[in-house]
mmCIF file of C-alpha atoms in Angstrom:
data_model
loop_
_atom_site.group_PDB
_atom_site.id
_atom_site.type_symbol
_atom_site.label_atom_id
_atom_site.label_comp_id
_atom_site.label_asym_id
_atom_site.label_seq_id
_atom_site.Cartn_x
_atom_site.Cartn_y
_atom_site.Cartn_z
ATOM 1 C CA MET A 1 -19.836 17.936 18.369
ATOM 2 C CA LYS A 2 -18.886 14.475 18.638
ATOM 3 C CA GLN A 3 -18.909 12.511 15.140
ATOM 4 C CA LEU A 4 -19.197 9.054 15.429
ATOM 5 C CA LEU A 5 -17.448 7.271 11.487
ATOM 6 C CA ILE A 6 -18.089 3.792 10.946
ATOM 7 C CA LEU A 7 -16.308 1.803 8.368
ATOM 8 C CA SER A 8 -15.889 -1.506 7.173
ATOM 9 C CA GLY A 9 -12.782 -2.541 5.139
ATOM 10 C CA LYS A 10 -14.141 -4.202 2.277
ATOM 11 C CA GLY A 11 -17.390 -3.329 0.306
ATOM 12 C CA GLY A 12 -20.225 -4.982 1.397
ATOM 13 C CA THR A 13 -20.078 -5.529 4.447
ATOM 14 C CA GLY A 14 -23.327 -3.979 5.903
ATOM 15 C CA LYS A 15 -21.481 -0.485 6.566
ATOM 16 C CA THR A 16 -23.784 1.660 5.915
ATOM 17 C CA THR A 17 -26.821 -0.237 6.494
ATOM 18 C CA ILE A 18 -25.788 0.168 10.199
ATOM 19 C CA ALA A 19 -24.523 3.420 9.832
ATOM 20 C CA SER A 20 -28.839 3.860 8.315
ATOM 21 C CA ALA A 21 -30.147 2.095 11.662
ATOM 22 C CA PHE A 22 -27.764 4.558 13.770
ATOM 23 C CA ILE A 23 -29.193 7.824 12.090
ATOM 24 C CA LYS A 24 -32.786 6.622 12.796
ATOM 25 C CA LEU A 25 -31.862 5.501 16.073
ATOM 26 C CA ALA A 26 -30.505 8.664 17.175
ATOM 27 C CA ASP A 27 -32.689 11.092 15.268
ATOM 28 C CA ALA A 28 -29.438 12.597 14.202
ATOM 29 C CA LYS A 29 -29.600 16.516 13.176
ATOM 30 C CA ALA A 30 -25.945 15.843 11.215
ATOM 31 C CA TYR A 31 -24.999 13.173 9.030
ATOM 32 C CA GLY A 32 -22.914 12.733 6.539
ATOM 33 C CA ASP A 33 -21.920 9.920 3.282
ATOM 34 C CA CYS A 34 -17.948 9.977 2.816
ATOM 35 C CA ASP A 35 -18.631 7.080 0.340
ATOM 36 C CA VAL A 36 -17.861 9.703 -2.532
ATOM 37 C CA ASP A 37 -16.806 7.092 -5.303
ATOM 38 C CA ALA A 38 -20.560 5.510 -4.807
ATOM 39 C CA PRO A 39 -22.356 7.378 -2.352
ATOM 40 C CA ASN A 40 -25.439 5.794 -1.659
ATOM 41 C CA LEU A 41 -26.752 6.564 1.891
ATOM 42 C CA HIS A 42 -29.216 8.917 0.452
ATOM 43 C CA LEU A 43 -31.136 6.167 -0.834
ATOM 44 C CA ILE A 44 -31.800 4.695 2.357
ATOM 45 C CA ALA A 45 -32.342 8.447 4.640
ATOM 46 C CA GLY A 46 -34.729 9.396 2.091
ATOM 47 C CA GLN A 47 -34.245 13.078 1.447
ATOM 48 C CA SER A 48 -37.432 14.881 -0.047
ATOM 49 C CA SER A 49 -35.805 18.194 -0.757
ATOM 50 C CA GLU A 50 -33.265 19.605 -3.589
ATOM 51 C CA PRO A 51 -29.290 19.988 -2.216
ATOM 52 C CA ALA A 52 -27.484 22.924 -2.819
ATOM 53 C CA LYS A 53 -24.795 21.556 -5.404
ATOM 54 C CA LEU A 54 -21.257 23.325 -5.583
ATOM 55 C CA ASP A 55 -18.807 21.990 -7.917
ATOM 56 C CA TYR A 56 -15.339 20.067 -6.509
ATOM 57 C CA TYR A 57 -12.252 20.961 -8.051
ATOM 58 C CA GLY A 58 -9.249 18.586 -8.179
ATOM 59 C CA LEU A 59 -5.757 18.874 -9.649
ATOM 60 C CA PRO A 60 -5.895 20.781 -12.783
ATOM 61 C CA LYS A 61 -5.645 19.638 -16.233
ATOM 62 C CA ALA A 62 -2.932 20.493 -19.064
ATOM 63 C CA ARG A 63 -4.122 22.273 -22.255
ATOM 64 C CA ILE A 64 -2.229 22.781 -25.496
ATOM 65 C CA ASP A 65 -2.679 25.989 -27.669
ATOM 66 C CA PRO A 66 -2.317 24.050 -31.097
ATOM 67 C CA GLU A 67 -1.588 27.615 -32.542
ATOM 68 C CA LEU A 68 1.417 28.379 -30.444
ATOM 69 C CA CYS A 69 2.527 24.786 -30.124
ATOM 70 C CA SER A 70 5.986 24.514 -32.000
ATOM 71 C CA ARG A 71 5.641 21.155 -31.954
ATOM 72 C CA CYS A 72 8.815 20.235 -30.219
ATOM 73 C CA ASP A 73 8.292 16.544 -28.342
ATOM 74 C CA LEU A 74 9.416 17.695 -25.317
ATOM 75 C CA CYS A 75 5.624 17.612 -23.695
ATOM 76 C CA ARG A 76 4.852 14.179 -24.971
ATOM 77 C CA GLN A 77 8.480 12.353 -24.093
ATOM 78 C CA ASN A 78 8.246 13.708 -20.420
ATOM 79 C CA CYS A 79 4.616 12.834 -19.417
ATOM 80 C CA ARG A 80 4.969 9.887 -17.134
ATOM 81 C CA PHE A 81 1.631 9.420 -17.362
ATOM 82 C CA ASP A 82 0.949 8.871 -21.643
ATOM 83 C CA ALA A 83 -1.697 12.029 -21.402
ATOM 84 C CA VAL A 84 -0.070 13.501 -24.035
ATOM 85 C CA SER A 85 -0.358 12.442 -28.087
ATOM 86 C CA ALA A 86 0.913 13.786 -31.070
ATOM 87 C CA GLY A 87 -1.280 13.767 -34.472
ATOM 88 C CA ARG A 88 -1.834 16.768 -36.875
ATOM 89 C CA THR A 89 -2.127 18.576 -32.810
ATOM 90 C CA TYR A 90 -1.247 17.536 -29.531
ATOM 91 C CA ARG A 91 -3.677 17.042 -27.266
ATOM 92 C CA VAL A 92 -3.750 15.854 -23.936
ATOM 93 C CA ASP A 93 -6.247 13.126 -22.137
ATOM 94 C CA PRO A 94 -7.533 14.980 -19.772
ATOM 95 C CA PHE A 95 -8.708 11.327 -17.750
ATOM 96 C CA ALA A 96 -4.758 10.409 -17.824
ATOM 97 C CA CYS A 97 -3.416 13.635 -17.124
ATOM 98 C CA GLU A 98 -2.460 13.937 -13.650
ATOM 99 C CA GLY A 99 -1.844 18.196 -13.355
ATOM 100 C CA CYS A 100 1.864 17.506 -12.716
ATOM 101 C CA GLY A 101 3.068 20.327 -14.628
ATOM 102 C CA VAL A 102 5.869 18.991 -15.905
ATOM 103 C CA CYS A 103 5.032 19.913 -20.101
ATOM 104 C CA GLN A 104 4.216 23.345 -18.918
ATOM 105 C CA ALA A 105 7.650 23.626 -17.330
ATOM 106 C CA LEU A 106 9.544 22.392 -20.328
ATOM 107 C CA CYS A 107 6.897 23.477 -23.267
ATOM 108 C CA PRO A 108 9.669 26.186 -25.033
ATOM 109 C CA SER A 109 6.579 28.448 -26.654
ATOM 110 C CA GLY A 110 3.737 28.634 -23.779
ATOM 111 C CA ALA A 111 1.460 26.664 -25.467
ATOM 112 C CA ILE A 112 0.700 24.546 -22.269
ATOM 113 C CA THR A 113 -1.772 25.968 -19.189
ATOM 114 C CA LEU A 114 -2.896 24.075 -16.158
ATOM 115 C CA LYS A 115 -7.007 25.050 -16.601
ATOM 116 C CA PRO A 116 -8.904 23.653 -13.165
ATOM 117 C CA ALA A 117 -11.284 21.158 -13.458
ATOM 118 C CA ALA A 118 -14.094 19.560 -11.904
ATOM 119 C CA ALA A 119 -13.794 16.737 -10.510
ATOM 120 C CA GLY A 120 -16.867 16.377 -8.886
ATOM 121 C CA GLU A 121 -19.864 17.354 -7.124
ATOM 122 C CA LEU A 122 -20.243 18.286 -3.387
ATOM 123 C CA MET A 123 -24.409 18.168 -1.867
ATOM 124 C CA LEU A 124 -26.049 19.461 1.317
ATOM 125 C CA TYR A 125 -29.079 18.988 2.256
ATOM 126 C CA THR A 126 -30.648 20.643 4.988
ATOM 127 C CA HIS A 127 -34.484 19.643 5.616
ATOM 128 C CA GLN A 128 -35.717 20.901 9.435
ATOM 129 C CA GLU A 129 -32.743 21.163 11.159
ATOM 130 C CA ARG A 130 -31.005 18.504 9.543
ATOM 131 C CA VAL A 131 -28.110 18.419 7.758
ATOM 132 C CA PHE A 132 -26.512 15.819 4.922
ATOM 133 C CA SER A 133 -23.766 16.280 3.588
ATOM 134 C CA THR A 134 -22.384 13.467 0.748
ATOM 135 C CA ALA A 135 -20.585 13.829 -2.378
ATOM 136 C CA GLN A 136 -20.147 12.164 -5.726
ATOM 137 C CA LEU A 137 -16.968 11.598 -7.994
ATOM 138 C CA LYS A 138 -16.771 12.271 -11.430
ATOM 139 C CA MET A 139 -16.080 8.914 -13.024
ATOM 140 C CA GLY A 140 -12.386 8.450 -13.389
ATOM 141 C CA SER A 141 -11.288 11.422 -11.257
ATOM 142 C CA GLY A 142 -8.882 11.218 -8.267
ATOM 143 C CA THR A 143 -8.090 12.931 -4.949
ATOM 144 C CA SER A 144 -11.188 11.474 -3.235
ATOM 145 C CA GLY A 145 -9.589 11.665 -0.132
ATOM 146 C CA LYS A 146 -9.527 15.533 -0.674
ATOM 147 C CA LEU A 147 -13.595 15.114 -1.373
ATOM 148 C CA VAL A 148 -14.038 13.587 2.119
ATOM 149 C CA THR A 149 -12.058 16.150 3.629
ATOM 150 C CA GLU A 150 -14.533 18.869 1.956
ATOM 151 C CA VAL A 151 -17.827 16.140 2.875
ATOM 152 C CA LYS A 152 -17.303 16.966 6.202
ATOM 153 C CA LYS A 153 -15.757 20.258 6.294
ATOM 154 C CA GLN A 154 -19.261 21.276 5.386
ATOM 155 C CA LEU A 155 -21.262 19.413 7.949
ATOM 156 C CA LYS A 156 -19.083 20.701 10.543
ATOM 157 C CA GLU A 157 -20.210 24.358 9.255
ATOM 158 C CA ALA A 158 -23.258 23.734 8.908
ATOM 159 C CA ALA A 159 -24.764 21.662 11.565
ATOM 160 C CA VAL A 160 -22.840 24.183 14.743
ATOM 161 C CA ALA A 161 -25.598 23.302 16.794
ATOM 162 C CA ALA A 162 -25.572 19.492 16.687
ATOM 163 C CA GLU A 163 -24.265 17.152 19.544
ATOM 164 C CA LEU A 164 -23.719 14.246 17.138
ATOM 165 C CA ALA A 165 -22.656 13.493 13.718
ATOM 166 C CA ILE A 166 -22.836 9.970 12.020
ATOM 167 C CA ILE A 167 -20.403 9.441 9.021
ATOM 168 C CA ASP A 168 -20.671 6.630 6.734
ATOM 169 C CA GLY A 169 -16.992 5.918 5.940
ATOM 170 C CA SER A 170 -15.436 4.960 2.826
ATOM 171 C CA PRO A 171 -14.689 1.781 1.943
ATOM 172 C CA GLY A 172 -11.284 0.093 1.659
ATOM 173 C CA ILE A 173 -8.441 1.096 3.190
ATOM 174 C CA GLY A 174 -6.897 3.667 1.501
ATOM 175 C CA CYS A 175 -6.733 7.803 1.567
ATOM 176 C CA PRO A 176 -10.273 8.152 1.725
ATOM 177 C CA VAL A 177 -10.543 6.177 4.747
ATOM 178 C CA ILE A 178 -7.560 7.894 6.862
ATOM 179 C CA ALA A 179 -9.210 11.461 5.217
ATOM 180 C CA SER A 180 -12.417 9.683 7.151
ATOM 181 C CA LEU A 181 -10.794 9.099 9.946
ATOM 182 C CA SER A 182 -9.059 12.395 10.917
ATOM 183 C CA GLY A 183 -10.888 14.870 13.646
ATOM 184 C CA VAL A 184 -13.740 12.060 14.719
ATOM 185 C CA ASP A 185 -14.145 10.809 18.441
ATOM 186 C CA MET A 186 -14.933 7.473 17.520
ATOM 187 C CA VAL A 187 -14.822 4.728 15.183
ATOM 188 C CA LEU A 188 -16.972 1.631 14.502
ATOM 189 C CA ILE A 189 -15.536 -0.670 12.310
ATOM 190 C CA VAL A 190 -18.393 -3.739 11.235
ATOM 191 C CA ALA A 191 -16.308 -6.631 10.684
ATOM 192 C CA GLU A 192 -17.293 -9.686 8.022
ATOM 193 C CA PRO A 193 -16.697 -13.388 9.143
ATOM 194 C CA SER A 194 -14.180 -14.235 6.001
ATOM 195 C CA LEU A 195 -10.119 -13.518 5.613
ATOM 196 C CA SER A 196 -10.374 -10.994 3.716
ATOM 197 C CA GLY A 197 -13.075 -9.073 6.021
ATOM 198 C CA ILE A 198 -10.756 -9.781 8.599
ATOM 199 C CA SER A 199 -7.719 -8.289 7.250
ATOM 200 C CA ASP A 200 -8.593 -5.160 6.223
ATOM 201 C CA MET A 201 -10.110 -4.934 9.825
ATOM 202 C CA GLU A 202 -7.135 -5.463 11.462
ATOM 203 C CA ARG A 203 -5.489 -3.309 9.176
ATOM 204 C CA ILE A 204 -8.189 0.011 9.774
ATOM 205 C CA ILE A 205 -7.977 -0.794 13.418
ATOM 206 C CA ASN A 206 -4.000 -0.323 13.458
ATOM 207 C CA THR A 207 -5.081 2.896 11.306
ATOM 208 C CA ALA A 208 -7.242 4.132 13.928
ATOM 209 C CA ALA A 209 -4.405 3.284 17.207
ATOM 210 C CA LYS A 210 -2.049 5.942 14.723
ATOM 211 C CA PHE A 211 -4.792 8.448 15.003
ATOM 212 C CA GLY A 212 -5.526 7.787 18.456
ATOM 213 C CA THR A 213 -9.223 7.115 17.386
ATOM 214 C CA LYS A 214 -11.323 5.172 19.698
ATOM 215 C CA ALA A 215 -11.940 2.044 17.886
ATOM 216 C CA ALA A 216 -15.009 -0.577 18.568
ATOM 217 C CA ILE A 217 -15.846 -3.635 16.637
ATOM 218 C CA CYS A 218 -19.286 -5.136 15.633
ATOM 219 C CA ILE A 219 -19.441 -8.318 14.118
ATOM 220 C CA ASN A 220 -21.812 -8.561 11.126
ATOM 221 C CA LYS A 221 -23.652 -11.554 9.252
ATOM 222 C CA ALA A 222 -21.909 -12.998 12.176
ATOM 223 C CA ASP A 223 -24.007 -16.734 12.080
ATOM 224 C CA THR A 224 -22.959 -17.264 8.060
ATOM 225 C CA ASN A 225 -18.812 -18.660 9.100
ATOM 226 C CA PRO A 226 -18.714 -19.042 13.058
ATOM 227 C CA ASP A 227 -14.982 -19.893 12.747
ATOM 228 C CA HIS A 228 -14.236 -16.346 11.416
ATOM 229 C CA THR A 229 -16.240 -14.996 13.926
ATOM 230 C CA GLU A 230 -14.172 -16.928 17.126
ATOM 231 C CA ARG A 231 -11.488 -15.300 15.475
ATOM 232 C CA ILE A 232 -12.611 -12.242 15.265
ATOM 233 C CA GLU A 233 -13.833 -12.616 18.687
ATOM 234 C CA GLU A 234 -10.209 -13.781 19.869
ATOM 235 C CA TYR A 235 -8.796 -10.573 18.141
ATOM 236 C CA CYS A 236 -10.344 -8.309 20.053
ATOM 237 C CA GLN A 237 -10.031 -9.963 23.659
ATOM 238 C CA ARG A 238 -6.059 -10.126 22.557
ATOM 239 C CA GLN A 239 -5.667 -6.485 21.452
ATOM 240 C CA GLU A 240 -8.069 -5.553 24.797
ATOM 241 C CA LEU A 241 -10.827 -3.823 21.817
ATOM 242 C CA PRO A 242 -14.348 -3.448 22.640
ATOM 243 C CA LEU A 243 -17.145 -5.868 20.396
ATOM 244 C CA VAL A 244 -19.841 -4.177 20.594
ATOM 245 C CA GLY A 245 -22.647 -6.544 18.856
ATOM 246 C CA LYS A 246 -22.816 -9.554 16.585
ATOM 247 C CA ILE A 247 -26.274 -9.077 14.190
ATOM 248 C CA PRO A 248 -27.209 -12.391 12.774
ATOM 249 C CA PHE A 249 -27.598 -12.867 8.744
ATOM 250 C CA ASP A 250 -31.470 -11.781 8.333
ATOM 251 C CA PHE A 251 -33.346 -11.980 4.989
ATOM 252 C CA ALA A 252 -35.238 -9.240 6.647
ATOM 253 C CA ALA A 253 -32.843 -6.620 6.550
ATOM 254 C CA VAL A 254 -32.937 -7.213 2.105
ATOM 255 C CA GLU A 255 -36.257 -6.578 2.404
ATOM 256 C CA ALA A 256 -36.397 -3.466 4.256
ATOM 257 C CA ILE A 257 -33.240 -1.873 2.371
ATOM 258 C CA ASN A 258 -34.990 -2.818 -0.876
ATOM 259 C CA LYS A 259 -37.856 -0.635 0.188
ATOM 260 C CA GLY A 260 -35.730 2.141 1.431
ATOM 261 C CA LEU A 261 -36.121 1.695 5.195
ATOM 262 C CA THR A 262 -33.719 0.856 7.808
ATOM 263 C CA ILE A 263 -33.536 -2.333 9.721
ATOM 264 C CA VAL A 264 -34.738 -0.616 12.605
ATOM 265 C CA ASP A 265 -37.841 0.459 11.078
ATOM 266 C CA SER A 266 -39.706 -3.042 11.745
ATOM 267 C CA GLU A 267 -39.167 -5.962 14.195
ATOM 268 C CA CYS A 268 -37.102 -8.706 12.993
ATOM 269 C CA ALA A 269 -33.506 -10.286 14.488
ATOM 270 C CA SER A 270 -30.806 -7.994 12.569
ATOM 271 C CA GLY A 271 -32.995 -4.823 13.942
ATOM 272 C CA THR A 272 -32.711 -5.858 17.250
ATOM 273 C CA ALA A 273 -29.444 -6.671 17.507
ATOM 274 C CA ALA A 274 -28.096 -3.294 15.574
ATOM 275 C CA ARG A 275 -30.022 -1.732 18.719
ATOM 276 C CA GLU A 276 -27.863 -2.938 21.483
ATOM 277 C CA VAL A 277 -24.925 -2.394 19.479
ATOM 278 C CA TYR A 278 -26.244 1.315 18.903
ATOM 279 C CA ASN A 279 -26.817 1.256 23.214
ATOM 280 C CA LYS A 280 -23.204 -0.025 23.531
ATOM 281 C CA VAL A 281 -21.482 2.612 20.846
ATOM 282 C CA MET A 282 -23.354 5.744 22.660
ATOM 283 C CA ASN A 283 -22.092 4.188 25.877
ATOM 284 C CA LEU A 284 -18.779 4.379 24.956
ATOM 285 C CA ILE A 285 -18.831 7.753 22.683
ATOM 286 C CA THR A 286 -19.837 9.624 25.601
ATOM 287 C CA MET A 287 -17.104 8.254 28.086
#
């Protein structure tokens, strides 16, 4: 199964908009949303069935048994995350606790244990041979990179017969993006003609290069800043990276998204440009 990942660096560049258009054009049987902090692909993908849900367990959390606690204060003094508070009883703030286990190792009375804690929820939609994998991280929880890996793993296991998987990647440039990049065949970077957009684009390109992953660039809202669009084009020429298209800013795209549709569901400038980008990307990924 070929895996096409769509990334953008900064949020708001139109990554999910492009991903949903590609899913529609490819009539994809397998697709996923790796933005586990704020998943939204399902809003456009239009899932009609209830997903199979599975708790995701990240790092464990420390708990203090007040009956065994000798109030030695070693746990509070040595917690680097200030997760332990001392009142009538010693308590651990589950949102601050990182599950490192130092308090458990130091406790002389064995009052502290590390308990598994659900950090999020994996969801798998299956309908008429289509498989959609996504997840939602709980507020304040970490290990989003590990949850991204689980999203991709359940997609691959559930869609054995699919020839192509389209993955809406995580925003940003950190751990979730690295987890999204791992094992994919190609990454399409949706760049925005702005200073922050160009900076994040360059950093994602460098990260993809370290993985040896084939990369292509498309510029979304290209007509909003022609000077920065030209900078991106020049950068692609210098780095010998394929620039697969420029998509104009289009009010019709905003209307389509607000209706829960993709930009290729109607005849509009952005939809026409997205079709051209899609055709070029499909040629590249099969090379």
